[in-house]
CSV table of N, CA, C and O in Angstrom, one decimal:
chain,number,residue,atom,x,y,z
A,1,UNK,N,41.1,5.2,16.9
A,1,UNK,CA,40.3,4.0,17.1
A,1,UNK,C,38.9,4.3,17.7
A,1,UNK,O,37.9,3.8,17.2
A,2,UNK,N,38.9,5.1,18.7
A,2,UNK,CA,37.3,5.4,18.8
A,2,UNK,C,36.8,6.3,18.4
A,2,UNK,O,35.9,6.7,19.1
A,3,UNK,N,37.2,7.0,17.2
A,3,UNK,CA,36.6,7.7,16.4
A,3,UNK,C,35.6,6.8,15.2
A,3,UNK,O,34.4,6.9,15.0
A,4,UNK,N,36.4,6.0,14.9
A,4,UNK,CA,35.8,5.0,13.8
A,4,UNK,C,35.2,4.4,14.7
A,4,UNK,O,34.0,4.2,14.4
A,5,UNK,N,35.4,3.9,15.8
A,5,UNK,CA,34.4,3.1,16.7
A,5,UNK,C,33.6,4.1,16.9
A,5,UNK,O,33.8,3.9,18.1
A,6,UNK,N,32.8,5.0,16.8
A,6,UNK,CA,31.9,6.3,17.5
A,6,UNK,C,31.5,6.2,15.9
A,6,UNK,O,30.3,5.9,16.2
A,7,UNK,N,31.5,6.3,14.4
A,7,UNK,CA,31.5,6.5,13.7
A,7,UNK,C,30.4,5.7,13.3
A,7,UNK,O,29.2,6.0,12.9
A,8,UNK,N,31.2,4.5,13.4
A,8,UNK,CA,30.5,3.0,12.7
A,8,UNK,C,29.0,2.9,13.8
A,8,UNK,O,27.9,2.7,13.3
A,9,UNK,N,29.3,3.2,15.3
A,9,UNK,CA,28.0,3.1,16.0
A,9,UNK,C,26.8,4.3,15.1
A,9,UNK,O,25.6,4.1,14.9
A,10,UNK,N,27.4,5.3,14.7
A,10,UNK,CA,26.3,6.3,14.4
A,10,UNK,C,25.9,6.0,13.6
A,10,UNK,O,24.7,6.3,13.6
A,11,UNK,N,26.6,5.2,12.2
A,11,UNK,CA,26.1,4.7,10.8
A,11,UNK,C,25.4,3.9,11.1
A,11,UNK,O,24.3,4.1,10.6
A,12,UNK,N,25.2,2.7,11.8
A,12,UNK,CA,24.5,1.4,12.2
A,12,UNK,C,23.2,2.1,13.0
A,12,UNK,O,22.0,1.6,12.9
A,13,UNK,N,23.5,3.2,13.7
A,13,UNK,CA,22.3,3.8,14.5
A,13,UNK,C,21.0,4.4,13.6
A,13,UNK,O,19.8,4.4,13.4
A,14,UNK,N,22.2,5.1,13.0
A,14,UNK,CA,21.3,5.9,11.5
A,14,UNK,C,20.5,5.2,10.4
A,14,UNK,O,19.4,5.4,9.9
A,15,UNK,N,21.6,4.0,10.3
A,15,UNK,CA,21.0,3.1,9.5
A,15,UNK,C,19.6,2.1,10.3
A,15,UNK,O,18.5,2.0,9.8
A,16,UNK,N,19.8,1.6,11.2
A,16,UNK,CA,18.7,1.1,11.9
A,16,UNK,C,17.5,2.0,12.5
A,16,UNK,O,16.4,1.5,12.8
A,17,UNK,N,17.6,3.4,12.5
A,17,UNK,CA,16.5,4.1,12.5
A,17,UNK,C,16.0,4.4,11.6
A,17,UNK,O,14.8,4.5,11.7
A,18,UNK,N,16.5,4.7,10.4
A,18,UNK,CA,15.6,4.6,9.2
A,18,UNK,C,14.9,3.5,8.7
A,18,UNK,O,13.9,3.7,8.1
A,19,UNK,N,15.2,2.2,8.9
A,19,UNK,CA,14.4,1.0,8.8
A,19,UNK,C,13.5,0.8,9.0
A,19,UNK,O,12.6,0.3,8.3
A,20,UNK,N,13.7,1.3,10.7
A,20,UNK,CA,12.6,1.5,12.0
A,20,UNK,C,11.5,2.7,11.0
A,20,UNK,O,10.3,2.4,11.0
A,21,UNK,N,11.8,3.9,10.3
A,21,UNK,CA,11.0,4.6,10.4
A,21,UNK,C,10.2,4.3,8.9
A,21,UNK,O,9.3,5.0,8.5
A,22,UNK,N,10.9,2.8,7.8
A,22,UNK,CA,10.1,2.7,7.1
A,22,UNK,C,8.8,1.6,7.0
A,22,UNK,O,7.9,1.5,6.2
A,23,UNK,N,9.1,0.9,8.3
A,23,UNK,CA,8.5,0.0,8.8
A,23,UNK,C,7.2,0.9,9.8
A,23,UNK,O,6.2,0.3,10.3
A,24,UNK,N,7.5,2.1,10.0
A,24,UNK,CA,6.4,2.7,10.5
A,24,UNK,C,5.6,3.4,9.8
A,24,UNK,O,4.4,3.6,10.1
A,25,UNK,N,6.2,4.0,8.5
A,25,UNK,CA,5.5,4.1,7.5
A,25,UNK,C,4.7,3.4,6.7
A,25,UNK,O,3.5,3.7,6.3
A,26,UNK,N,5.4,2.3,6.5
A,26,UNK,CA,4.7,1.2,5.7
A,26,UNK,C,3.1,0.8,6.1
A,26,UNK,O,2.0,0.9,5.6
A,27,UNK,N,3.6,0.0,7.8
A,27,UNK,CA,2.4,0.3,9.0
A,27,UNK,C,0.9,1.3,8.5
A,27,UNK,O,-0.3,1.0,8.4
A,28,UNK,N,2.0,2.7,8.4
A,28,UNK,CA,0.8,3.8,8.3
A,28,UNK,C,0.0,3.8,6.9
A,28,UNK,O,-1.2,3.8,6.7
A,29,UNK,N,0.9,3.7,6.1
A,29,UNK,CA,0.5,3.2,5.0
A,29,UNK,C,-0.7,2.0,4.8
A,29,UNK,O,-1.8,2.2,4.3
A,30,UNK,N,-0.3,1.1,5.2
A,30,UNK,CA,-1.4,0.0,5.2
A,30,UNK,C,-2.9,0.5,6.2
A,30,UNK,O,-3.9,0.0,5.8
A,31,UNK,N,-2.9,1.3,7.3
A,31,UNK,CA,-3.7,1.5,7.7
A,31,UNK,C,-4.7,2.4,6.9
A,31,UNK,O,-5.9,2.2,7.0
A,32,UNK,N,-4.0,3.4,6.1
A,32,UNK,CA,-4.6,4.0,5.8
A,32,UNK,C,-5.1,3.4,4.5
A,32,UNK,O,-6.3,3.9,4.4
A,33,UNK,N,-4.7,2.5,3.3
A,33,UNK,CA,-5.2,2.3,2.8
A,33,UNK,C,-6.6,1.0,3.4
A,33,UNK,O,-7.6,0.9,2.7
A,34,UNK,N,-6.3,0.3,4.5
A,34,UNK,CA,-7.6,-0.3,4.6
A,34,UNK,C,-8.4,0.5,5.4
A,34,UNK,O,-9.6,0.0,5.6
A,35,UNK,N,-8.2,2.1,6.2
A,35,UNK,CA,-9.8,3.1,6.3
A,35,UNK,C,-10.1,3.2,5.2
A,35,UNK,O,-11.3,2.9,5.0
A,36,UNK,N,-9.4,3.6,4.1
A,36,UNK,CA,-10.2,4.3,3.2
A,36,UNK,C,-11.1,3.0,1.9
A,36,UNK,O,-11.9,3.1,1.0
A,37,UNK,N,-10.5,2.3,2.3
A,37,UNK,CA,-10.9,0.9,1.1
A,37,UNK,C,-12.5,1.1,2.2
A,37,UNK,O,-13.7,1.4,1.8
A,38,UNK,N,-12.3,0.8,3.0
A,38,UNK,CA,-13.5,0.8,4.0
A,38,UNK,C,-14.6,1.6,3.8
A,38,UNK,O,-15.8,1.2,3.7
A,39,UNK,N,-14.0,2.9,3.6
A,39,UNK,CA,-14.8,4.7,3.4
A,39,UNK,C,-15.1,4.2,2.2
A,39,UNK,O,-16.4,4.2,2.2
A,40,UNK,N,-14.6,3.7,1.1
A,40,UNK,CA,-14.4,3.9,-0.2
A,40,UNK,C,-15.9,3.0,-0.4
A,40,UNK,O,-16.8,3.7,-0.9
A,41,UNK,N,-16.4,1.4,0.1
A,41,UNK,CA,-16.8,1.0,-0.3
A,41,UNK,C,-18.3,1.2,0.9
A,41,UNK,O,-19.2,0.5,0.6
A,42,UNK,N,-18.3,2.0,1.9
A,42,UNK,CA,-19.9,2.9,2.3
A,42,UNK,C,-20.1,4.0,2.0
A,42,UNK,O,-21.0,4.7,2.6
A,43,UNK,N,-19.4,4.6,0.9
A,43,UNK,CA,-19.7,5.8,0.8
A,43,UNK,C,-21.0,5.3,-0.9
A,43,UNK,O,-21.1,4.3,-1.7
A,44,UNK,N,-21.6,6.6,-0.5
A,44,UNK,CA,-23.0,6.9,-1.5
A,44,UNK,C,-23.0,7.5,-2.4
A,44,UNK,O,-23.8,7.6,-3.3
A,45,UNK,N,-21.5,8.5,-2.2
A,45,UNK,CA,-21.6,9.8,-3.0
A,45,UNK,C,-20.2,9.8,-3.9
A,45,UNK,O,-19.1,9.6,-3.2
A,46,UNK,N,-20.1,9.9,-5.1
A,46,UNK,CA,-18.8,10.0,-5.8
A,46,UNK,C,-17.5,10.4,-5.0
A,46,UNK,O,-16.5,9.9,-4.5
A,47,UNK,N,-18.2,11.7,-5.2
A,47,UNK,CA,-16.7,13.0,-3.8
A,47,UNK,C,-16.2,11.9,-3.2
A,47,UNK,O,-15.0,11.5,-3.4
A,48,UNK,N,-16.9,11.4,-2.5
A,48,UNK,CA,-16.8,10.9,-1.6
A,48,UNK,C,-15.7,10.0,-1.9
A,48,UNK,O,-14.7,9.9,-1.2
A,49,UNK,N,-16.1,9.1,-3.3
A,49,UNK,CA,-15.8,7.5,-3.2
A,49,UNK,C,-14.2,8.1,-4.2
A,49,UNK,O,-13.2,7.3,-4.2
A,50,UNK,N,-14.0,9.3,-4.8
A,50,UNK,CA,-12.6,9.5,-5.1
A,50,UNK,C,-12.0,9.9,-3.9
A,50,UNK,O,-10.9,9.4,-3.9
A,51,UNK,N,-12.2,10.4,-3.2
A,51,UNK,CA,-11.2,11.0,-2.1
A,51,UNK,C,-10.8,10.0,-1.7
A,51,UNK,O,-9.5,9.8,-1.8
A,52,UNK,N,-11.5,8.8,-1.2
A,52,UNK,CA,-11.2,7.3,-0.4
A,52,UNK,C,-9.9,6.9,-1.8
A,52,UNK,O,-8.8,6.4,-1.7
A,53,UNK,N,-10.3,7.2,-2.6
A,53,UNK,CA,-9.8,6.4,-3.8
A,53,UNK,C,-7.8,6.9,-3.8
A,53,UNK,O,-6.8,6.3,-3.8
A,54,UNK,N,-8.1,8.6,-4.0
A,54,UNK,CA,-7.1,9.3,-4.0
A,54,UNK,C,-5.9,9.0,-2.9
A,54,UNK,O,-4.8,8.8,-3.2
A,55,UNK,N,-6.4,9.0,-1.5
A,55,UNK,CA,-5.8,8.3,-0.6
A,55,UNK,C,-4.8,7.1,-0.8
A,55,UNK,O,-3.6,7.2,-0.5
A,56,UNK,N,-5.8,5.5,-1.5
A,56,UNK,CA,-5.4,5.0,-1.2
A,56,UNK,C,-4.0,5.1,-2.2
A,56,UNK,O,-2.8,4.9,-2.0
A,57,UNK,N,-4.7,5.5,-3.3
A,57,UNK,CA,-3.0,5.3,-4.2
A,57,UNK,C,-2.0,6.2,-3.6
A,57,UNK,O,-0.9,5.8,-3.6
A,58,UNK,N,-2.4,7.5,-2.9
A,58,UNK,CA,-1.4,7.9,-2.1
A,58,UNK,C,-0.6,6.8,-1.4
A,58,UNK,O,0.6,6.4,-1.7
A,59,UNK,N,-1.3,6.4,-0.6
A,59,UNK,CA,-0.6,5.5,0.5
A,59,UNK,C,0.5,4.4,-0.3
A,59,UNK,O,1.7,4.3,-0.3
A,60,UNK,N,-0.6,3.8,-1.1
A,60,UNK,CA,0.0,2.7,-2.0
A,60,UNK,C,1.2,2.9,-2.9
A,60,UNK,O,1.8,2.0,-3.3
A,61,UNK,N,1.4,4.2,-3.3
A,61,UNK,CA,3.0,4.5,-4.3
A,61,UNK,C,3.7,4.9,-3.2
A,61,UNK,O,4.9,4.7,-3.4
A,62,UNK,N,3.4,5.5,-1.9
A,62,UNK,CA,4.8,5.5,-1.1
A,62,UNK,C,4.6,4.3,-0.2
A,62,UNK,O,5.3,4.4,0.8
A,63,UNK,N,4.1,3.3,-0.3
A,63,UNK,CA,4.1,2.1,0.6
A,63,UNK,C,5.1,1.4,-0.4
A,63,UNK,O,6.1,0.7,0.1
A,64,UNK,N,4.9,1.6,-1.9
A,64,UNK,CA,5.9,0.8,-3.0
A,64,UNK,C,7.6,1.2,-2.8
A,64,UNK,O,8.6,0.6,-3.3
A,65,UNK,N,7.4,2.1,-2.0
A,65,UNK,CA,8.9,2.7,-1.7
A,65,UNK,C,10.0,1.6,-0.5
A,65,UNK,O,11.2,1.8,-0.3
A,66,UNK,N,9.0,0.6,0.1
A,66,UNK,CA,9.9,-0.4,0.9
A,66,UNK,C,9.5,-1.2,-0.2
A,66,UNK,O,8.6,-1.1,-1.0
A,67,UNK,N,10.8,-2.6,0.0
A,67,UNK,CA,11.2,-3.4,-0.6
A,67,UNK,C,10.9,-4.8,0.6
A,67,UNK,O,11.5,-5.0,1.6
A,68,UNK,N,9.8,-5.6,0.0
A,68,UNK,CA,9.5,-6.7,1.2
A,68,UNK,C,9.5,-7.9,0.6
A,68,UNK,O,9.1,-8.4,-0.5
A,69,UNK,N,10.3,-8.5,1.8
A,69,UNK,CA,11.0,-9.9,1.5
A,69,UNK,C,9.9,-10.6,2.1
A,69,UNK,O,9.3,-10.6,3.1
A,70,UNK,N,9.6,-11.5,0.6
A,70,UNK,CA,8.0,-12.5,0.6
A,70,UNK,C,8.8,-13.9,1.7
A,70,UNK,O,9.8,-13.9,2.4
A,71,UNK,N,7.4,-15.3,1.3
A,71,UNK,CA,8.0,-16.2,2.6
A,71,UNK,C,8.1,-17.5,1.7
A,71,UNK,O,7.5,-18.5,1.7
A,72,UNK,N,9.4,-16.9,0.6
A,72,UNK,CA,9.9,-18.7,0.1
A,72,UNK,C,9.4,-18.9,-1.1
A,72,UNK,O,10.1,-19.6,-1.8
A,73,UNK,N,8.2,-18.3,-1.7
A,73,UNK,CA,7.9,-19.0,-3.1
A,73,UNK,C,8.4,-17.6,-4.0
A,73,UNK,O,8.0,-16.5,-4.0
A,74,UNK,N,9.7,-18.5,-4.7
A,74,UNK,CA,10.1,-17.8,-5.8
A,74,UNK,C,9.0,-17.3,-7.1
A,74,UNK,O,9.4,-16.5,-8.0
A,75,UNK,N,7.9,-17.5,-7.1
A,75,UNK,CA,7.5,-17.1,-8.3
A,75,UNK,C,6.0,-16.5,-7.7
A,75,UNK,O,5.0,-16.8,-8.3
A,76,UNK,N,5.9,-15.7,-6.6
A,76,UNK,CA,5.0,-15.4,-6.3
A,76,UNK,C,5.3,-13.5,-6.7
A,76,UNK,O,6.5,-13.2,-6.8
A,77,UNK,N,4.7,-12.9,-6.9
A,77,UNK,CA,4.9,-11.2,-7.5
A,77,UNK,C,5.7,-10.6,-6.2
A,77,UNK,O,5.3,-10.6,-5.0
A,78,UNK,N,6.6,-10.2,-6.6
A,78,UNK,CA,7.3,-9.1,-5.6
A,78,UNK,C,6.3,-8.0,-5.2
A,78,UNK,O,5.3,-7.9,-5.8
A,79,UNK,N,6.7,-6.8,-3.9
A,79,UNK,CA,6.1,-6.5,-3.2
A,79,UNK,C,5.9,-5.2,-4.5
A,79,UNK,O,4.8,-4.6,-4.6
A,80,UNK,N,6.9,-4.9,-5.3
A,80,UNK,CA,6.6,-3.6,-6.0
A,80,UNK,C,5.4,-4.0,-7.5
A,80,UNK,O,4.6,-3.1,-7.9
A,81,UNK,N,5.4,-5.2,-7.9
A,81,UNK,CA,4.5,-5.8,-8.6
A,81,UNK,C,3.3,-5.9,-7.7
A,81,UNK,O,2.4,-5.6,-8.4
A,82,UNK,N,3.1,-6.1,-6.9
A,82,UNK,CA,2.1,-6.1,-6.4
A,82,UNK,C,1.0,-4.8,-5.9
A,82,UNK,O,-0.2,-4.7,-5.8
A,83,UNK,N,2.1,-4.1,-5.8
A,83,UNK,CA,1.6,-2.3,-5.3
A,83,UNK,C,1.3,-1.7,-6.6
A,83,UNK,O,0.4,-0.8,-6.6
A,84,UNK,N,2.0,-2.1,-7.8
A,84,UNK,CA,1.7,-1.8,-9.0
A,84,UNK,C,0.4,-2.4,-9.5
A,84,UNK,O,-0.3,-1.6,-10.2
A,85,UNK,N,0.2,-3.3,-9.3
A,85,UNK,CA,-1.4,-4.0,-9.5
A,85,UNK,C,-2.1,-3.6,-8.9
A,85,UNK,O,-3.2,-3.4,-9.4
A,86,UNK,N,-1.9,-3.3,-7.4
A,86,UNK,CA,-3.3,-2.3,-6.6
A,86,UNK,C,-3.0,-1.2,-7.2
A,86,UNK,O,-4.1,-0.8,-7.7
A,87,UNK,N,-2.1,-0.3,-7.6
A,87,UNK,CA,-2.7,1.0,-7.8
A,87,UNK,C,-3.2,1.3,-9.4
A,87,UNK,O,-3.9,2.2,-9.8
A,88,UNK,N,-2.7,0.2,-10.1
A,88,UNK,CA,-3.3,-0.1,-11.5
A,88,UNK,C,-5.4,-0.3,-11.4
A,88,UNK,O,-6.2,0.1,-12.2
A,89,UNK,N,-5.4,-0.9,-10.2
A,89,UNK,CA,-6.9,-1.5,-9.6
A,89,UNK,C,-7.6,0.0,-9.5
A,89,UNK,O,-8.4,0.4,-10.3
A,90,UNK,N,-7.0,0.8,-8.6
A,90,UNK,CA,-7.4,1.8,-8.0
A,90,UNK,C,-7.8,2.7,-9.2
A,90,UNK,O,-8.9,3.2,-9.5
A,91,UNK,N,-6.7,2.7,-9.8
A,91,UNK,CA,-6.9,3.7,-11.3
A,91,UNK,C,-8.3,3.5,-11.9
A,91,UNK,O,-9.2,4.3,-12.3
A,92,UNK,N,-8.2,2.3,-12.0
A,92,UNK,CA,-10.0,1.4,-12.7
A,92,UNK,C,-10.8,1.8,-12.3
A,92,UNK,O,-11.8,2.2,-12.9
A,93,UNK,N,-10.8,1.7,-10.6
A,93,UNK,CA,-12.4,1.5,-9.9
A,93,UNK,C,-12.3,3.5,-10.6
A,93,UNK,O,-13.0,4.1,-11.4
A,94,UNK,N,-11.2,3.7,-9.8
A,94,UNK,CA,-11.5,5.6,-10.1
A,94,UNK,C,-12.0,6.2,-11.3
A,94,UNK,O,-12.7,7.2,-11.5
A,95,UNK,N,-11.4,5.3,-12.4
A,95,UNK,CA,-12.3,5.8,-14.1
A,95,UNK,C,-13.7,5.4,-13.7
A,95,UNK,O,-14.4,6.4,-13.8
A,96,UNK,N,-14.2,4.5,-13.3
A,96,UNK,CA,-15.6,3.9,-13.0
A,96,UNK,C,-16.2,5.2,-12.3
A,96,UNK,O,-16.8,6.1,-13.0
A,97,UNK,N,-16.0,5.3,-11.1
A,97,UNK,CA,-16.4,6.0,-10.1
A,97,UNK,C,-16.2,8.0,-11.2
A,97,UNK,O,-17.0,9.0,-11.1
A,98,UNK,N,-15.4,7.8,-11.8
A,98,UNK,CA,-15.6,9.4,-12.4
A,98,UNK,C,-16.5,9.4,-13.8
A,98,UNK,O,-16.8,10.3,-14.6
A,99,UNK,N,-16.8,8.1,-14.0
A,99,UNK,CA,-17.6,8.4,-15.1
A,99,UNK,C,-18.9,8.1,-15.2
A,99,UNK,O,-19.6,7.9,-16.2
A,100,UNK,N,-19.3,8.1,-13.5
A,100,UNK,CA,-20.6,8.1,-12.9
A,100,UNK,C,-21.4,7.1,-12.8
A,100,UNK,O,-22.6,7.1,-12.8
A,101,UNK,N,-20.3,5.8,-12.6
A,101,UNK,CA,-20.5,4.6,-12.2
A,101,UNK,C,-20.4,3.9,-11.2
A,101,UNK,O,-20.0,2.8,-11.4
A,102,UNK,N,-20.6,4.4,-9.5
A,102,UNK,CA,-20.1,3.9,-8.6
A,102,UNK,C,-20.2,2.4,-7.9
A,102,UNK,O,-19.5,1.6,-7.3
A,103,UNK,N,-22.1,2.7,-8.5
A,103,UNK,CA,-22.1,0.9,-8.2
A,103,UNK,C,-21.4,0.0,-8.6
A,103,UNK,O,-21.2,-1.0,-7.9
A,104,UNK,N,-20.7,0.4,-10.3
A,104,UNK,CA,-20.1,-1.0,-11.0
A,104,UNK,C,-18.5,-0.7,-10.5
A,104,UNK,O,-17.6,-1.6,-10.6
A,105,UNK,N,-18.2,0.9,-10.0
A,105,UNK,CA,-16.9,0.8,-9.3
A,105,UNK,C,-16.9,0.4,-8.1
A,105,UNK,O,-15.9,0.6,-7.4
A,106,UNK,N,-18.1,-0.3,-7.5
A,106,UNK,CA,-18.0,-0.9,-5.9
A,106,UNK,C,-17.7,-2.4,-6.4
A,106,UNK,O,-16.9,-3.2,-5.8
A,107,UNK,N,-18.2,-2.6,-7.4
A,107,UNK,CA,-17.6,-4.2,-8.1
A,107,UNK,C,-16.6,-4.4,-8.2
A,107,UNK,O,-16.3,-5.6,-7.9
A,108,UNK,N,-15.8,-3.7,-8.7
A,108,UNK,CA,-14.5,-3.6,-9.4
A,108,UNK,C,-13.4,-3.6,-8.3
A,108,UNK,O,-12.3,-4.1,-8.3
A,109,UNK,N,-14.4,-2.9,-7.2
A,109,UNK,CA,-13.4,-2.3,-6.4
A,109,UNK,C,-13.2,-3.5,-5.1
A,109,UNK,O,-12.3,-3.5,-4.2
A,110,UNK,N,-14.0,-4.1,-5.4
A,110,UNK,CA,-13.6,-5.6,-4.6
A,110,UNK,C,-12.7,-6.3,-5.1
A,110,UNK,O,-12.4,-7.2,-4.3
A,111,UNK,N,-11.7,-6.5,-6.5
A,111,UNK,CA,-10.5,-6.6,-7.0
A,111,UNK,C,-9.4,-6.1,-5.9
A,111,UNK,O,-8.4,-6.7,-5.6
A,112,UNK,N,-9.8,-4.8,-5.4
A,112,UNK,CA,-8.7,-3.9,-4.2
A,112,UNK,C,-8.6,-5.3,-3.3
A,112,UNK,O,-7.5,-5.9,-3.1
A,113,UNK,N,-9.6,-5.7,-2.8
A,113,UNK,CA,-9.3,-6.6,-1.6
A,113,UNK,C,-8.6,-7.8,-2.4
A,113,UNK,O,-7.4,-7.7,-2.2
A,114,UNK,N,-8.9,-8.5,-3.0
A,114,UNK,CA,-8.4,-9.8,-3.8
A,114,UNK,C,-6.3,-9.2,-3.4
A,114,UNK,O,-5.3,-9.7,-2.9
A,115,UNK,N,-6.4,-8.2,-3.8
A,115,UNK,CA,-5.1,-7.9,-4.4
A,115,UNK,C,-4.2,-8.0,-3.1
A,115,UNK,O,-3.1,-8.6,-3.0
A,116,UNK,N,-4.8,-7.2,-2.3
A,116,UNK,CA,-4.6,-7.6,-0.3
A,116,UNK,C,-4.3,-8.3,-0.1
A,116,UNK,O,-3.2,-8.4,0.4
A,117,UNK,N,-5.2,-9.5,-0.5
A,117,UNK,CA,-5.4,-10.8,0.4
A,117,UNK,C,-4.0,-11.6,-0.2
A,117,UNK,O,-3.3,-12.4,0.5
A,118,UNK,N,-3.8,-11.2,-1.5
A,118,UNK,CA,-2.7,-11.8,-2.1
A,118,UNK,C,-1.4,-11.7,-1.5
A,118,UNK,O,-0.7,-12.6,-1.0
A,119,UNK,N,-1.1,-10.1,-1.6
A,119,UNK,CA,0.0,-9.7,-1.0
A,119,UNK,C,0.0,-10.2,0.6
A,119,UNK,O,1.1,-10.7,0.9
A,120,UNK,N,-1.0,-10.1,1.7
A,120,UNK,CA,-0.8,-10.8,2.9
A,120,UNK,C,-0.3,-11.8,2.9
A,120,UNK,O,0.8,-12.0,3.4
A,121,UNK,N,-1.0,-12.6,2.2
A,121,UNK,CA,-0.6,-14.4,2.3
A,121,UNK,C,0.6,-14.4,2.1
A,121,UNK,O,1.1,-15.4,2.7
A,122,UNK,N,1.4,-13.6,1.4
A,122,UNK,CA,3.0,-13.4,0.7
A,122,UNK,C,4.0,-12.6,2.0
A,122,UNK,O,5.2,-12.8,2.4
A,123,UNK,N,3.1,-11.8,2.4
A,123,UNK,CA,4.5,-10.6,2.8
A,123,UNK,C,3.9,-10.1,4.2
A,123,UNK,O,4.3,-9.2,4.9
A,124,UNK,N,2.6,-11.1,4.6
A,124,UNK,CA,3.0,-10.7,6.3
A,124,UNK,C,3.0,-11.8,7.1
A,124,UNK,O,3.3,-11.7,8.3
């Protein structure tokens, strides 16, 4: 009996720290994609404005890796649709920005925020 009692505590422990550690990721995730949205949209110089760029889709396909419960409106895009449209965004400004167009990828790239603002209103 207190084996499975000792058992179930560890699975529930295990399981609640992994939660804990995707909810810190996520966190880090989001931070990092709003420095570099930041970097992305003062920077002057291409290098520059992919590295910001490279980041954020980093951040943004392992941020797609949690699953987040929106607040009630059934038909609003789930959190994986939504990470899929920013890194769809990101892909754009980054053709822009590599094909030696940064000003019209600084346009574009104000879509990144729109897509934020969406997902906040939804899922924080």
């Amino acid at each position: 009996m207190i084996k499975k009692t000792l058992a179930t505590v560890m699975l529930v422990s295990a399981f609640t720290m992994s939660s804990m550690s995707f909810a810190a990721d996520l966190e880090q995730n989001m931070k990092t994609l709003g420095k570099n949205y930041k970097a992305f949209n003062q920077t002057t110089n291409a290098a520059d404005a992919n590295k910001a760029l490279d980041n954020m889709r980093a951040a943004a396909t392992d941020a797609k890796k949690v699953k987040l419960k929106g607040r009630g409106d059934a038909s609003a895009p789930t959190s994986t649709q939504l990470f899929d449209q920013l890194i769809a965004q990101i892909d754009k400004t980054q053709a822009l920005v590599k094909g030696g167009h940064l000003d019209h990828a600084k346009m574009e790239g104000k879509k990144i925020a729109e897509i934020r603002d969406q997902g906040h209103k939804i899922y924080h």
